[in-house]
Coordinates of C-alpha atoms and ligand atoms in Angstrom, one line a residue:
M29 CA 12.5 -9.9 -9.6
H30 CA 9.2 -9.9 -12.6
I31 CA 9.8 -6.6 -14.6
T32 CA 8.4 -6.4 -16.9
I33 CA 9.3 -3.6 -20.4
Y34 CA 7.7 -1.1 -19.5
T35 CA 8.3 -1.4 -15.8
K36 CA 11.6 -1.0 -17.0
V37 CA 11.5 2.5 -18.7
K38 CA 9.8 3.8 -15.9
V39 CA 12.2 2.9 -13.3
I40 CA 14.7 4.7 -15.7
A41 CA 12.8 7.4 -15.7
A42 CA 11.9 8.1 -12.4
F43 CA 16.2 7.2 -12.4
L44 CA 16.4 10.0 -14.8
L45 CA 14.3 12.8 -13.4
T46 CA 16.1 11.8 -9.3
Y47 CA 19.3 12.8 -11.5
L48 CA 17.8 15.2 -13.6
F49 CA 17.0 17.7 -10.6
S50 CA 19.4 16.6 -8.0
Y51 CA 18.9 18.9 -5.3
T52 CA 20.4 19.7 -1.7
A53 CA 18.6 20.7 0.9
A54 CA 18.7 24.0 1.4
A55 CA 17.8 26.0 4.7
D56 CA 14.2 26.9 4.0
K57 CA 13.0 24.3 2.6
V58 CA 12.8 20.2 2.9
E59 CA 13.1 17.9 0.4
V60 CA 10.4 15.2 0.0
L61 CA 10.3 11.3 -1.7
H62 CA 7.6 9.3 -2.2
W63 CA 5.2 7.9 -5.2
W64 CA 2.0 9.6 -4.6
T65 CA 1.7 10.9 -8.4
S66 CA -2.3 9.9 -9.4
K67 CA -3.6 13.2 -10.0
G68 CA -6.3 14.5 -7.6
S69 CA -6.2 11.7 -5.0
E70 CA -2.6 11.6 -4.1
E71 CA -1.6 14.6 -5.2
K72 CA -4.3 16.5 -3.7
A73 CA -2.8 14.4 -0.8
I74 CA 0.6 15.4 -0.2
G75 CA -0.1 18.7 -1.2
S76 CA -2.2 19.0 2.3
L77 CA 1.2 18.8 3.9
K78 CA 2.7 21.0 2.1
S79 CA 0.4 22.8 3.0
D80 CA 0.8 23.1 6.0
L81 CA 4.2 23.2 6.0
A82 CA 4.3 25.9 4.2
K83 CA 2.3 27.9 7.2
R84 CA 4.2 26.9 9.4
G85 CA 7.5 28.6 7.2
I86 CA 8.3 25.5 5.6
G87 CA 9.1 25.7 1.9
W88 CA 8.6 22.0 0.2
Q89 CA 10.6 20.9 -3.0
D90 CA 9.2 17.9 -3.9
M91 CA 10.9 14.4 -5.5
P92 CA 7.9 12.8 -6.6
I93 CA 9.0 9.1 -8.5
V94 CA 6.2 7.7 -10.9
G95 CA 5.2 4.5 -9.9
G96 CA 2.4 2.9 -7.8
G97 CA 3.1 0.7 -4.8
G98 CA 6.3 2.7 -4.3
G99 CA 8.7 0.3 -5.6
N100 CA 10.6 2.8 -7.7
S101 CA 11.3 5.2 -5.0
T102 CA 12.6 2.9 -3.0
T103 CA 15.1 2.3 -5.9
V104 CA 15.7 5.6 -6.2
L105 CA 16.2 6.6 -2.5
R106 CA 18.7 4.1 -1.9
A107 CA 20.7 5.7 -4.9
R108 CA 20.5 9.1 -3.2
V109 CA 21.8 8.2 0.1
S110 CA 24.4 5.8 -1.1
G111 CA 25.3 8.9 -3.8
G112 CA 25.9 10.7 -0.2
N113 CA 22.7 13.0 -1.2
P114 CA 20.1 12.2 0.9
P115 CA 17.0 14.5 0.9
T116 CA 14.6 16.1 3.5
S117 CA 12.3 13.1 4.7
A118 CA 11.6 10.2 2.1
A119 CA 7.6 8.1 2.7
L120 CA 8.4 4.8 3.4
L121 CA 6.7 1.2 4.0
G122 CA 7.1 -1.8 6.3
Y123 CA 10.2 -3.4 6.1
A124 CA 11.3 -0.5 4.5
I125 CA 12.1 1.9 7.1
T126 CA 12.8 -1.1 9.9
D127 CA 16.1 -1.4 6.6
W128 CA 17.2 2.5 7.2
A129 CA 17.3 2.2 10.7
K130 CA 19.5 -0.7 11.5
T131 CA 21.9 1.2 8.1
E132 CA 24.1 2.9 11.3
G133 CA 24.0 6.4 10.9
A134 CA 21.1 7.4 8.5
L135 CA 17.8 8.5 10.4
A136 CA 17.2 10.7 12.9
N137 CA 15.2 10.3 15.9
L138 CA 12.6 11.5 16.6
N139 CA 11.6 10.4 20.2
D140 CA 11.0 14.4 22.0
I141 CA 8.5 15.7 19.2
A142 CA 6.6 11.6 19.1
E143 CA 6.8 12.7 23.0
K144 CA 5.1 15.9 22.5
Q145 CA 2.3 14.6 20.4
N146 CA 2.1 11.0 22.4
W147 CA 2.9 9.3 19.9
A148 CA 2.9 6.3 22.1
G149 CA -1.2 6.7 22.7
I150 CA -2.4 7.1 19.6
I151 CA -0.9 5.8 16.7
P152 CA -2.1 2.3 16.0
K153 CA 0.5 -0.4 18.1
A154 CA 1.1 -2.5 14.7
L155 CA 1.8 1.0 13.3
Q156 CA 4.5 1.9 15.9
K157 CA 6.4 -1.6 15.5
F158 CA 7.9 -0.1 12.3
S159 CA 7.5 3.3 13.4
K160 CA 9.5 2.7 16.0
H161 CA 13.1 1.3 16.4
N162 CA 15.3 -0.3 19.2
G163 CA 12.9 1.6 21.6
N164 CA 13.3 5.2 19.4
W165 CA 10.8 6.4 17.2
V166 CA 12.3 6.7 14.0
A167 CA 9.3 7.4 11.8
A168 CA 5.6 9.1 11.3
P169 CA 2.7 7.6 9.7
I170 CA 0.9 9.5 7.4
D171 CA -1.8 7.3 7.0
F172 CA -3.8 3.6 7.5
H173 CA -4.4 1.7 4.2
S174 CA -6.4 -1.1 4.2
T175 CA -5.5 -3.3 1.0
N176 CA -8.3 -6.6 1.6
W177 CA -11.4 -4.3 -0.4
V178 CA -13.2 -4.6 -3.5
W179 CA -14.2 -1.4 -5.1
I180 CA -17.3 -2.2 -7.9
N181 CA -18.9 0.0 -9.6
K182 CA -23.2 0.2 -8.1
S183 CA -25.0 0.2 -11.9
A184 CA -22.5 -3.4 -12.7
L185 CA -23.6 -5.5 -10.2
D186 CA -27.0 -3.5 -9.9
A187 CA -27.7 -5.9 -13.5
T188 CA -26.1 -9.3 -11.8
G189 CA -29.0 -9.2 -9.6
G190 CA -27.5 -6.8 -7.2
K191 CA -26.4 -9.2 -4.3
V192 CA -23.3 -8.3 -2.4
P193 CA -21.3 -11.5 -2.6
S194 CA -20.2 -12.6 0.7
T195 CA -18.5 -15.1 0.1
W196 CA -15.5 -17.0 -2.9
E197 CA -18.3 -18.9 -4.5
E198 CA -20.8 -15.5 -4.3
L199 CA -18.2 -13.9 -6.2
V200 CA -17.8 -16.5 -8.9
T201 CA -20.8 -15.8 -9.9
V202 CA -20.8 -12.6 -9.9
L203 CA -17.4 -12.0 -12.2
D204 CA -19.6 -14.7 -14.9
A205 CA -22.5 -12.5 -14.4
M206 CA -20.0 -9.8 -15.8
K207 CA -18.6 -11.4 -18.1
A208 CA -22.3 -12.5 -19.7
N209 CA -23.1 -8.9 -19.9
G210 CA -20.7 -8.0 -22.0
I211 CA -18.2 -6.1 -19.1
I212 CA -14.9 -6.7 -17.9
P213 CA -15.6 -8.5 -15.2
L214 CA -11.8 -8.0 -13.2
G215 CA -10.2 -4.8 -13.7
H216 CA -6.7 -5.5 -13.0
G217 CA -3.3 -3.7 -14.0
G218 CA 0.0 -6.2 -14.5
E219 CA 2.6 -5.4 -12.0
A220 CA 3.8 -8.0 -9.7
W221 CA 2.4 -5.6 -7.2
Q222 CA -1.0 -5.0 -8.6
E223 CA -1.1 -9.0 -8.6
M224 CA 0.3 -9.3 -4.8
T225 CA -2.3 -6.7 -3.5
I226 CA -5.4 -9.8 -5.2
F227 CA -3.3 -12.4 -3.2
D228 CA -2.5 -10.9 -0.1
S229 CA -6.7 -10.9 0.4
I230 CA -7.1 -13.8 -1.4
F231 CA -5.0 -15.1 1.1
L232 CA -7.1 -13.3 3.8
S233 CA -9.8 -15.0 3.5
L234 CA -8.3 -18.5 3.4
G235 CA -7.9 -17.8 7.0
D236 CA -6.6 -15.7 9.5
D237 CA -4.5 -18.8 11.0
F238 CA -2.8 -19.5 7.5
Y239 CA -2.2 -15.6 6.4
Q240 CA -0.5 -15.6 9.9
S241 CA 1.9 -18.8 9.7
A242 CA 2.4 -18.9 5.9
F243 CA 2.4 -14.7 4.9
I244 CA 4.4 -13.7 8.7
D245 CA 5.9 -16.2 10.3
L246 CA 7.1 -17.8 6.7
D247 CA 5.7 -21.2 8.1
P248 CA 7.2 -23.7 5.3
K249 CA 4.5 -26.7 5.9
A250 CA 2.3 -23.6 5.3
L251 CA 3.8 -22.5 3.0
G252 CA 3.7 -25.8 0.8
G253 CA 0.2 -26.6 2.3
A254 CA -3.2 -27.4 0.1
K255 CA -4.3 -24.1 1.2
M256 CA -1.7 -22.4 -0.3
L257 CA -2.5 -24.8 -3.6
E258 CA -6.0 -23.1 -2.8
A259 CA -5.0 -19.5 -3.4
F260 CA -2.4 -19.7 -6.1
N261 CA -5.4 -22.4 -7.9
R262 CA -8.2 -18.9 -7.0
M263 CA -5.5 -16.5 -8.6
A264 CA -5.6 -18.5 -11.7
K265 CA -9.5 -18.5 -11.6
L266 CA -9.4 -14.7 -11.2
R267 CA -6.9 -14.3 -14.4
T268 CA -10.0 -15.7 -16.4
Y269 CA -11.9 -12.8 -15.9
V270 CA -9.0 -10.0 -17.1
D271 CA -9.1 -8.1 -20.3
D272 CA -6.3 -9.2 -22.3
D273 CA -4.2 -5.7 -22.3
F274 CA -4.1 -6.0 -18.7
S275 CA -0.3 -5.8 -18.8
G276 CA 1.8 -2.5 -17.4
R277 CA -1.5 -0.7 -17.2
D278 CA -1.6 1.5 -13.7
W279 CA -3.7 1.4 -10.9
N280 CA -5.1 4.3 -11.5
I281 CA -6.0 3.8 -15.0
V282 CA -8.2 0.1 -13.8
V283 CA -10.1 2.6 -11.1
S284 CA -11.5 4.6 -14.2
M285 CA -12.1 1.4 -15.8
V286 CA -14.2 0.5 -12.5
T287 CA -16.2 3.7 -13.0
D288 CA -17.0 4.8 -16.4
G289 CA -18.3 1.0 -15.6
K290 CA -16.4 -0.5 -18.9
A291 CA -15.1 -2.9 -15.8
G292 CA -17.5 -4.7 -12.8
M293 CA -14.6 -4.8 -10.2
Q294 CA -11.3 -4.0 -8.9
I295 CA -9.3 -5.7 -5.6
M296 CA -7.4 -2.3 -4.5
G297 CA -6.3 -1.1 -1.4
D298 CA -8.2 2.2 -0.7
W299 CA -5.9 4.2 -2.0
A300 CA -8.4 3.7 -5.2
K301 CA -11.5 5.4 -3.0
G302 CA -9.6 8.6 -3.2
V303 CA -9.2 8.3 -7.3
I304 CA -12.7 7.4 -7.7
L305 CA -13.5 9.5 -4.5
N306 CA -11.9 11.9 -7.3
A307 CA -13.9 12.0 -10.3
G308 CA -17.2 12.5 -8.1
K309 CA -18.3 9.1 -7.9
E310 CA -20.0 8.4 -4.2
A311 CA -20.0 5.5 -1.9
D312 CA -23.4 3.3 -1.7
K313 CA -25.1 5.1 -4.5
D314 CA -21.8 5.1 -8.2
F315 CA -20.2 2.2 -5.9
V316 CA -19.7 0.0 -3.3
C317 CA -17.1 -1.1 -1.3
I318 CA -17.0 -4.0 0.5
R319 CA -14.4 -6.4 2.5
F320 CA -12.7 -9.3 -0.1
P321 CA -15.7 -12.2 0.6
G322 CA -14.2 -14.3 3.6
T323 CA -11.6 -11.9 5.1
Q324 CA -15.0 -9.4 6.5
G325 CA -13.7 -8.9 9.9
A326 CA -9.7 -8.9 9.2
I327 CA -7.8 -6.4 7.9
T328 CA -4.6 -6.6 5.4
F329 CA -3.2 -2.6 6.2
N330 CA -0.5 -1.2 4.8
S331 CA 0.9 2.4 6.1
G332 CA 3.2 5.4 4.5
Q333 CA 5.6 7.0 7.5
F334 CA 7.5 10.2 6.6
V335 CA 11.4 9.3 7.6
M336 CA 14.2 12.0 8.4
F337 CA 17.3 11.4 7.2
K338 CA 20.0 12.9 9.7
S339 CA 21.9 15.8 8.9
D340 CA 24.0 17.9 10.9
N341 CA 22.4 21.3 9.8
A342 CA 20.6 23.0 12.6
E343 CA 17.4 24.4 10.8
Q344 CA 17.7 21.5 8.5
Q345 CA 16.5 19.5 12.0
A346 CA 14.2 21.9 13.4
M347 CA 12.4 21.3 9.9
Q348 CA 12.5 17.8 10.3
K349 CA 11.1 18.0 13.6
E350 CA 8.1 20.6 12.8
M351 CA 7.1 18.0 9.4
A352 CA 7.1 15.8 11.9
S353 CA 4.9 17.7 14.5
S354 CA 2.6 18.5 10.8
I355 CA 2.1 15.2 9.8
M356 CA 0.6 13.5 13.3
S357 CA -1.6 16.9 13.0
E358 CA -5.0 16.3 13.6
K359 CA -5.6 19.0 10.8
V360 CA -3.2 17.0 8.0
Q361 CA -4.3 13.5 9.1
F362 CA -8.1 14.2 7.9
N363 CA -6.7 16.3 5.0
F364 CA -4.5 13.4 3.6
N365 CA -6.7 10.5 4.4
I366 CA -9.4 11.9 2.5
H367 CA -8.2 12.5 -0.3
K368 CA -6.0 9.9 -0.6
G369 CA -9.2 7.2 0.5
S370 CA -7.4 5.9 3.9
I371 CA -7.9 6.4 7.1
P372 CA -5.6 8.8 9.7
A373 CA -3.4 7.2 11.3
R374 CA -4.0 8.4 15.3
T375 CA -7.7 6.1 16.3
D376 CA -8.1 9.2 18.4
M377 CA -9.9 10.8 15.8
S378 CA -13.6 11.4 14.4
G379 CA -14.8 8.9 11.9
D380 CA -17.6 11.6 11.3
N381 CA -16.7 13.7 8.5
F382 CA -15.3 10.4 6.6
D383 CA -17.8 8.3 3.6
S384 CA -19.4 5.6 4.8
C385 CA -16.4 3.7 3.1
G386 CA -14.1 5.8 5.7
Q387 CA -16.1 5.0 8.4
K388 CA -16.5 1.0 7.6
A389 CA -12.6 1.5 7.4
I390 CA -12.4 2.8 11.1
K391 CA -15.2 0.6 12.4
D392 CA -13.3 -2.4 11.0
L393 CA -9.7 -1.2 12.5
A394 CA -10.5 -0.5 15.7
Q395 CA -12.9 -4.0 15.8
A396 CA -10.0 -6.3 14.1
D397 CA -7.8 -4.4 16.9
A398 CA -9.3 -5.3 19.4
D399 CA -10.0 -9.0 18.0
G400 CA -6.4 -9.2 16.9
R401 CA -6.8 -9.6 12.7
L402 CA -4.2 -7.0 12.2
Y403 CA -2.4 -8.3 9.3
G404 CA 0.6 -6.8 7.3
S405 CA 0.5 -6.6 3.9
M406 CA 2.5 -8.7 2.7
A407 CA 2.0 -6.4 -1.1
H408 CA 3.3 -3.6 0.4
G409 CA 6.0 -4.7 2.8
H410 CA 4.6 -4.7 5.6
A411 CA 4.3 -8.8 6.4
A412 CA 7.8 -10.2 6.0
P413 CA 11.0 -8.4 5.2
G414 CA 12.3 -7.0 1.5
E415 CA 14.3 -10.0 0.4
Y416 CA 11.4 -12.7 1.0
Q417 CA 8.3 -10.4 -0.5
S418 CA 10.6 -10.1 -3.8
I419 CA 10.4 -14.0 -3.6
V420 CA 6.5 -13.7 -2.8
Y421 CA 6.2 -11.3 -5.9
D422 CA 8.2 -13.1 -8.5
V423 CA 6.1 -16.8 -8.5
V424 CA 3.3 -14.5 -8.2
T425 CA 3.6 -13.4 -11.1
A426 CA 4.9 -16.0 -13.1
H427 CA 2.2 -17.8 -11.8
F428 CA -0.3 -14.7 -13.0
N429 CA 1.1 -14.6 -16.4
G430 CA 0.7 -18.4 -17.2
E431 CA 4.7 -19.0 -17.1
M432 CA 4.2 -22.0 -14.0
T433 CA 1.0 -24.0 -12.4
S434 CA -0.1 -23.8 -9.3
E435 CA 1.3 -27.1 -8.3
E436 CA 4.8 -26.0 -9.6
A437 CA 4.1 -21.8 -7.9
V438 CA 3.8 -23.9 -4.7
E439 CA 6.8 -25.5 -4.8
E440 CA 9.1 -22.7 -5.6
L441 CA 7.8 -21.4 -3.3
V442 CA 8.5 -23.0 -0.8
A443 CA 12.2 -23.5 -2.5
S444 CA 13.2 -20.0 -2.5
I445 CA 12.3 -19.3 0.4
E446 CA 14.1 -22.0 2.3
D447 CA 17.2 -20.7 0.9
A448 CA 16.7 -17.4 1.5
K449 CA 16.3 -17.9 5.0
K450 CA 20.0 -19.8 4.8
L451 CA 21.0 -16.2 3.6
Ligands
BGC617 C1 1.1 3.0 -1.3 C2 -0.4 3.5 -1.1 C3 -0.4 3.6 -2.6 C4 -0.2 2.5 -3.5 C5 -0.4 3.1 -5.2 C6 1.0 1.9 -2.0 O1 1.7 0.9 -1.6 O2 0.4 3.1 0.4 O3 -0.2 5.0 -0.2 O4 -1.1 4.9 -3.2 O5 0.9 1.6 -3.6 O6 1.4 3.7 -5.4

């Protein structure tokens, strides 16, 4: 993986944190590993689970690992488990859940609580693919995110004439106008996962079939075809709208640049909205949310799900069940997602108290699900297993940083994915 010095420092810090505070689960507490550390939004979201557990008589040992996208958290989790000291529970994304589920004896079975709360009837099928393994429930989803969003500063958009872009060409026109108006057109943080989040959207905008065959089926023809070259060319075009200091910038700093009007827009999952709302901004008045032009009606999704690590301790087992039940309760699903910017991972809840972007997200999910247009996000671990995801990360970030041309990126991607298939 393309790792900057900045990222390395963050990973080392994460490790230090783990070992300094290495902790063995106590009888009255759950120890929870996650990466939701953004002040205000993510911290409040995870706080709503913590306070619901407190009402159920369960204490909370927090194990937050800094690093957007969850990469550092996954690394620390691996170290904890191989050191024989797994946490009670950890938040994971997509194929990382499947990997742990395949690890003999690692995860607790949540079938009885799933049955009691009718998870099969309320969790979107696209998420159940990851919550279940070999027919058994192994994870409880706490949110439903989509990554194909653009968050636009309303005044900055108005200053360009106010037309919301609905095609690639219109997006480029707005970005050019923002540049002419003297602001950074595209706010961006130079980390592989953030670059990949933009790439998800570009990919989907080139067609559902293309996204499906290249990213989910890993078909070499699609991976090496003309649309792939176009995708890299569009990435290179977007690179021209980013400021010089983007390298290593955290995603939530970028959100502040957009809310402050320093940058015009950000292409990012809806956790960005949690930060925008927490800054006291209002949808439609201060900012506009749109689906990345060309992806209207379709969704690239990801979802944080909690797995429980198997324990011999009966009290720990009981608390794990209670925690799973709390995660899937309407109350926690509502409070968590209101702060996080996402929507509930249950399809039976009303969207009435969500802001207009949240209501749109709930409608979009129902529609995309009915139309068969829900696709797992490659950036956030739901399109293909980790070994393929890291290849795409490497190539996309190297290309974005000018280390290869679009033609070289396409070639490298096809060759590395074909090599990985042979392993
Ligand atoms: C996660 C979100 C998180 C974001 C930033 C995504 O991969 O699904 O829950 O807010 O990364 O860390």
